[in-house]
Tab-separated table of N, CA and C in Angstrom:
chain	number	residue	atom	x	y	z
P	1	MET	N	141.208	112.219	57.399
P	1	MET	CA	139.975	112.359	58.136
P	1	MET	C	140.253	113.133	59.426
P	2	PRO	N	139.484	114.193	59.700
P	2	PRO	CA	139.707	114.992	60.900
P	2	PRO	C	139.466	114.169	62.167
P	3	GLN	N	140.289	114.437	63.171
P	3	GLN	CA	140.135	113.758	64.450
P	3	GLN	C	140.178	114.782	65.556
P	4	GLY	N	139.701	114.381	66.707
P	4	GLY	CA	139.721	115.275	67.843
P	4	GLY	C	138.338	115.820	68.125
P	5	LYS	N	138.292	116.678	69.109
P	5	LYS	CA	137.022	117.263	69.520
P	5	LYS	C	137.073	118.770	69.306
P	6	SER	N	135.913	119.311	69.033
P	6	SER	CA	135.812	120.743	68.814
P	6	SER	C	134.966	121.364	69.913
P	7	SER	N	135.347	122.526	70.352
P	7	SER	CA	134.542	123.237	71.339
P	7	SER	C	133.427	124.019	70.651
P	8	ASP	N	133.440	124.025	69.310
P	8	ASP	CA	132.441	124.760	68.543
P	8	ASP	C	131.813	123.819	67.499
P	9	PRO	N	130.878	122.944	67.933
P	9	PRO	CA	130.293	121.986	66.986
P	9	PRO	C	129.401	122.682	65.966
P	10	ILE	N	129.221	122.035	64.831
P	10	ILE	CA	128.348	122.567	63.784
P	10	ILE	C	126.901	122.295	64.166
P	11	VAL	N	126.098	123.342	64.171
P	11	VAL	CA	124.687	123.217	64.534
P	11	VAL	C	123.857	123.795	63.397
P	12	SER	N	122.879	123.028	62.952
P	12	SER	CA	122.024	123.473	61.853
P	12	SER	C	120.765	124.138	62.397
P	13	ASP	N	120.262	125.121	61.672
P	13	ASP	CA	119.011	125.763	62.068
P	13	ASP	C	117.849	125.292	61.190
P	14	THR	N	118.079	124.211	60.424
P	14	THR	CA	117.018	123.652	59.599
P	14	THR	C	116.769	122.193	59.974
P	15	ALA	N	115.548	121.756	59.705
P	15	ALA	CA	115.163	120.364	59.913
P	15	ALA	C	114.679	119.827	58.576
P	16	THR	N	114.745	118.526	58.395
P	16	THR	CA	114.285	117.902	57.166
P	16	THR	C	113.002	117.142	57.438
P	17	LEU	N	111.954	117.501	56.695
P	17	LEU	CA	110.677	116.794	56.805
P	17	LEU	C	110.586	115.762	55.693
P	18	TYR	N	110.071	114.586	56.038
P	18	TYR	CA	109.884	113.495	55.081
P	18	TYR	C	108.395	113.394	54.761
P	19	PHE	N	108.051	113.486	53.486
P	19	PHE	CA	106.681	113.290	53.008
P	19	PHE	C	106.647	111.935	52.307
P	20	ASN	N	105.632	111.121	52.566
P	20	ASN	CA	105.574	109.802	51.925
P	20	ASN	C	104.804	109.835	50.600
P	21	VAL	N	104.804	110.960	49.939
P	21	VAL	CA	104.215	111.103	48.601
P	21	VAL	C	105.251	111.749	47.691
P	22	GLY	N	105.175	111.436	46.396
P	22	GLY	CA	106.157	111.981	45.469
P	22	GLY	C	105.637	112.052	44.055
P	23	LYS	N	106.554	111.928	43.089
P	23	LYS	CA	106.219	112.068	41.666
P	23	LYS	C	105.143	111.089	41.214
P	24	LYS	N	105.221	109.856	41.667
P	24	LYS	CA	104.267	108.822	41.224
P	24	LYS	C	102.855	109.094	41.732
P	25	GLU	N	102.727	109.913	42.763
P	25	GLU	CA	101.406	110.329	43.262
P	25	GLU	C	100.988	111.670	42.658
P	26	LYS	N	101.712	112.097	41.612
P	26	LYS	CA	101.436	113.345	40.887
P	26	LYS	C	101.597	114.587	41.771
P	27	ILE	N	102.590	114.556	42.660
P	27	ILE	CA	102.896	115.685	43.540
P	27	ILE	C	104.132	116.393	42.997
P	28	SER	N	104.073	117.727	42.921
P	28	SER	CA	105.214	118.508	42.435
P	28	SER	C	105.795	119.343	43.577
P	29	ARG	N	106.940	119.943	43.326
P	29	ARG	CA	107.545	120.828	44.324
P	29	ARG	C	106.603	121.987	44.647
P	30	GLY	N	105.957	122.518	43.623
P	30	GLY	CA	105.011	123.617	43.821
P	30	GLY	C	103.832	123.213	44.686
P	31	ASP	N	103.369	121.969	44.516
P	31	ASP	CA	102.275	121.469	45.359
P	31	ASP	C	102.699	121.438	46.824
P	32	ILE	N	103.927	120.998	47.072
P	32	ILE	CA	104.423	120.904	48.441
P	32	ILE	C	104.565	122.295	49.056
P	33	VAL	N	105.134	123.236	48.305
P	33	VAL	CA	105.282	124.606	48.811
P	33	VAL	C	103.901	125.205	49.098
P	34	GLY	N	102.979	125.065	48.165
P	34	GLY	CA	101.629	125.595	48.362
P	34	GLY	C	100.943	124.983	49.571
P	35	PHE	N	101.129	123.689	49.766
P	35	PHE	CA	100.546	122.970	50.895
P	35	PHE	C	101.103	123.502	52.218
P	36	ILE	N	102.419	123.656	52.293
P	36	ILE	CA	103.037	124.137	53.528
P	36	ILE	C	102.645	125.587	53.814
P	37	VAL	N	102.590	126.413	52.774
P	37	VAL	CA	102.217	127.819	52.954
P	37	VAL	C	100.754	127.945	53.372
P	38	ALA	N	99.858	127.223	52.691
P	38	ALA	CA	98.426	127.349	52.962
P	38	ALA	C	98.010	126.694	54.278
P	39	LYS	N	98.429	125.472	54.491
P	39	LYS	CA	97.972	124.728	55.669
P	39	LYS	C	98.889	124.890	56.871
P	40	GLY	N	100.176	125.150	56.638
P	40	GLY	CA	101.132	125.264	57.738
P	40	GLY	C	101.436	126.681	58.152
P	41	ASN	N	100.879	127.666	57.444
P	41	ASN	CA	101.094	129.085	57.748
P	41	ASN	C	102.570	129.437	57.870
P	42	LEU	N	103.352	128.981	56.908
P	42	LEU	CA	104.783	129.282	56.868
P	42	LEU	C	105.062	130.084	55.609
P	43	ASP	N	105.909	131.086	55.724
P	43	ASP	CA	106.276	131.908	54.578
P	43	ASP	C	107.052	131.063	53.566
P	44	ALA	N	106.762	131.233	52.281
P	44	ALA	CA	107.411	130.445	51.228
P	44	ALA	C	108.924	130.641	51.234
P	45	GLY	N	109.386	131.811	51.631
P	45	GLY	CA	110.812	132.083	51.680
P	45	GLY	C	111.539	131.297	52.760
P	46	ALA	N	110.801	130.791	53.743
P	46	ALA	CA	111.414	130.023	54.831
P	46	ALA	C	111.634	128.563	54.447
P	47	ILE	N	110.997	128.127	53.361
P	47	ILE	CA	111.143	126.747	52.921
P	47	ILE	C	112.436	126.621	52.136
P	48	GLY	N	113.218	125.624	52.483
P	48	GLY	CA	114.499	125.420	51.824
P	48	GLY	C	114.370	124.468	50.652
P	49	ARG	N	115.390	123.690	50.456
P	49	ARG	CA	115.457	122.758	49.348
P	49	ARG	C	114.407	121.663	49.434
P	50	ILE	N	113.902	121.251	48.270
P	50	ILE	CA	112.936	120.157	48.193
P	50	ILE	C	113.509	119.099	47.251
P	51	ALA	N	113.686	117.902	47.774
P	51	ALA	CA	114.145	116.774	46.964
P	51	ALA	C	112.941	115.879	46.712
P	52	LEU	N	112.500	115.831	45.469
P	52	LEU	CA	111.309	115.069	45.108
P	52	LEU	C	111.735	113.756	44.468
P	53	ARG	N	111.233	112.658	45.013
P	53	ARG	CA	111.551	111.325	44.493
P	53	ARG	C	110.268	110.654	44.030
P	54	ASP	N	110.369	109.412	43.562
P	54	ASP	CA	109.191	108.716	43.040
P	54	ASP	C	108.058	108.615	44.057
P	55	HIS	N	108.349	108.168	45.263
P	55	HIS	CA	107.300	107.975	46.265
P	55	HIS	C	107.577	108.718	47.566
P	56	SER	N	108.415	109.749	47.519
P	56	SER	CA	108.715	110.511	48.728
P	56	SER	C	109.265	111.889	48.371
P	57	ALA	N	109.314	112.729	49.384
P	57	ALA	CA	109.901	114.065	49.225
P	57	ALA	C	110.580	114.454	50.526
P	58	LEU	N	111.680	115.176	50.406
P	58	LEU	CA	112.400	115.704	51.558
P	58	LEU	C	112.367	117.222	51.454
P	59	VAL	N	111.983	117.880	52.540
P	59	VAL	CA	111.803	119.328	52.522
P	59	VAL	C	112.543	119.950	53.700
P	60	ALA	N	113.369	120.958	53.434
P	60	ALA	CA	114.087	121.675	54.490
P	60	ALA	C	113.213	122.819	54.996
P	61	VAL	N	113.004	122.853	56.309
P	61	VAL	CA	112.206	123.899	56.953
P	61	VAL	C	112.971	124.387	58.183
P	62	PRO	N	112.611	125.557	58.717
P	62	PRO	CA	113.278	126.033	59.933
P	62	PRO	C	113.090	125.055	61.091
P	63	LEU	N	114.142	124.810	61.834
P	63	LEU	CA	114.122	123.864	62.943
P	63	LEU	C	113.050	124.205	63.967
P	64	LYS	N	112.893	125.485	64.273
P	64	LYS	CA	111.925	125.887	65.300
P	64	LYS	C	110.474	125.696	64.853
P	65	GLU	N	110.237	125.522	63.561
P	65	GLU	CA	108.880	125.331	63.037
P	65	GLU	C	108.557	123.869	62.742
P	66	ALA	N	109.539	122.983	62.772
P	66	ALA	CA	109.359	121.604	62.315
P	66	ALA	C	108.270	120.853	63.076
P	67	ALA	N	108.307	120.864	64.391
P	67	ALA	CA	107.330	120.109	65.186
P	67	ALA	C	105.910	120.629	64.949
P	68	ARG	N	105.755	121.941	64.896
P	68	ARG	CA	104.430	122.524	64.667
P	68	ARG	C	103.911	122.140	63.286
P	69	LEU	N	104.779	122.197	62.284
P	69	LEU	CA	104.369	121.837	60.927
P	69	LEU	C	103.928	120.379	60.840
P	70	ILE	N	104.652	119.489	61.472
P	70	ILE	CA	104.289	118.072	61.445
P	70	ILE	C	102.906	117.875	62.048
P	71	ASP	N	102.671	118.467	63.214
P	71	ASP	CA	101.362	118.335	63.866
P	71	ASP	C	100.244	118.913	63.016
P	72	THR	N	100.487	120.064	62.425
P	72	THR	CA	99.464	120.745	61.630
P	72	THR	C	99.203	120.043	60.305
P	73	LEU	N	100.248	119.705	59.573
P	73	LEU	CA	100.096	119.186	58.215
P	73	LEU	C	99.603	117.743	58.166
P	74	ASN	N	99.863	116.948	59.192
P	74	ASN	CA	99.432	115.549	59.171
P	74	ASN	C	97.916	115.397	59.192
P	75	SER	N	97.197	116.438	59.571
P	75	SER	CA	95.742	116.346	59.605
P	75	SER	C	95.090	116.816	58.297
P	76	HIS	N	95.889	117.160	57.285
P	76	HIS	CA	95.371	117.644	56.008
P	76	HIS	C	95.807	116.742	54.855
P	77	LYS	N	95.097	116.876	53.730
P	77	LYS	CA	95.443	116.140	52.515
P	77	LYS	C	96.120	117.083	51.525
P	78	ILE	N	97.065	116.551	50.776
P	78	ILE	CA	97.716	117.294	49.713
P	78	ILE	C	97.232	116.695	48.391
P	79	LYS	N	96.541	117.491	47.599
P	79	LYS	CA	95.953	117.041	46.328
P	79	LYS	C	95.121	115.761	46.513
P	80	ASN	N	94.230	115.784	47.489
P	80	ASN	CA	93.341	114.663	47.809
P	80	ASN	C	94.081	113.382	48.160
P	81	THR	N	95.306	113.505	48.630
P	81	THR	CA	96.106	112.353	49.042
P	81	THR	C	96.545	112.550	50.486
P	82	ARG	N	96.294	111.554	51.312
P	82	ARG	CA	96.728	111.630	52.697
P	82	ARG	C	98.238	111.416	52.744
P	83	ALA	N	98.955	112.398	53.232
P	83	ALA	CA	100.416	112.314	53.333
P	83	ALA	C	100.822	112.180	54.786
P	84	ARG	N	101.708	111.257	55.057
P	84	ARG	CA	102.281	111.132	56.386
P	84	ARG	C	103.587	111.917	56.378
P	85	ILE	N	103.722	112.791	57.349
P	85	ILE	CA	104.882	113.674	57.416
P	85	ILE	C	105.612	113.414	58.725
P	86	SER	N	106.917	113.271	58.633
P	86	SER	CA	107.726	113.054	59.832
P	86	SER	C	109.047	113.804	59.672
P	87	ARG	N	109.799	113.846	60.756
P	87	ARG	CA	111.083	114.546	60.742
P	87	ARG	C	112.216	113.527	60.655
P	88	LEU	N	113.167	113.792	59.799
P	88	LEU	CA	114.353	112.942	59.717
P	88	LEU	C	115.378	113.414	60.724
P	89	GLY	N	116.073	112.470	61.331
P	89	GLY	CA	117.174	112.821	62.205
P	89	GLY	C	116.830	113.136	63.570
């Protein structure tokens, strides 16, 4: 296991958004991408990996856009379902 301190820490330029809807709510990866592109005004190419689970989804987005997306998307419904969106970490 590495020990010590580094003068050059690892810094990520992406943030992970948590959606409280998933497969059991009939939400797909395409639905999430379409929702973020349409309601969040973010280019589809800027969206990273999407991990879809039974009742949740994790979506990688640019760090500088995360706060704006959360504020914007929480006021909209995805496929007639109110989704609560927050940032992990």
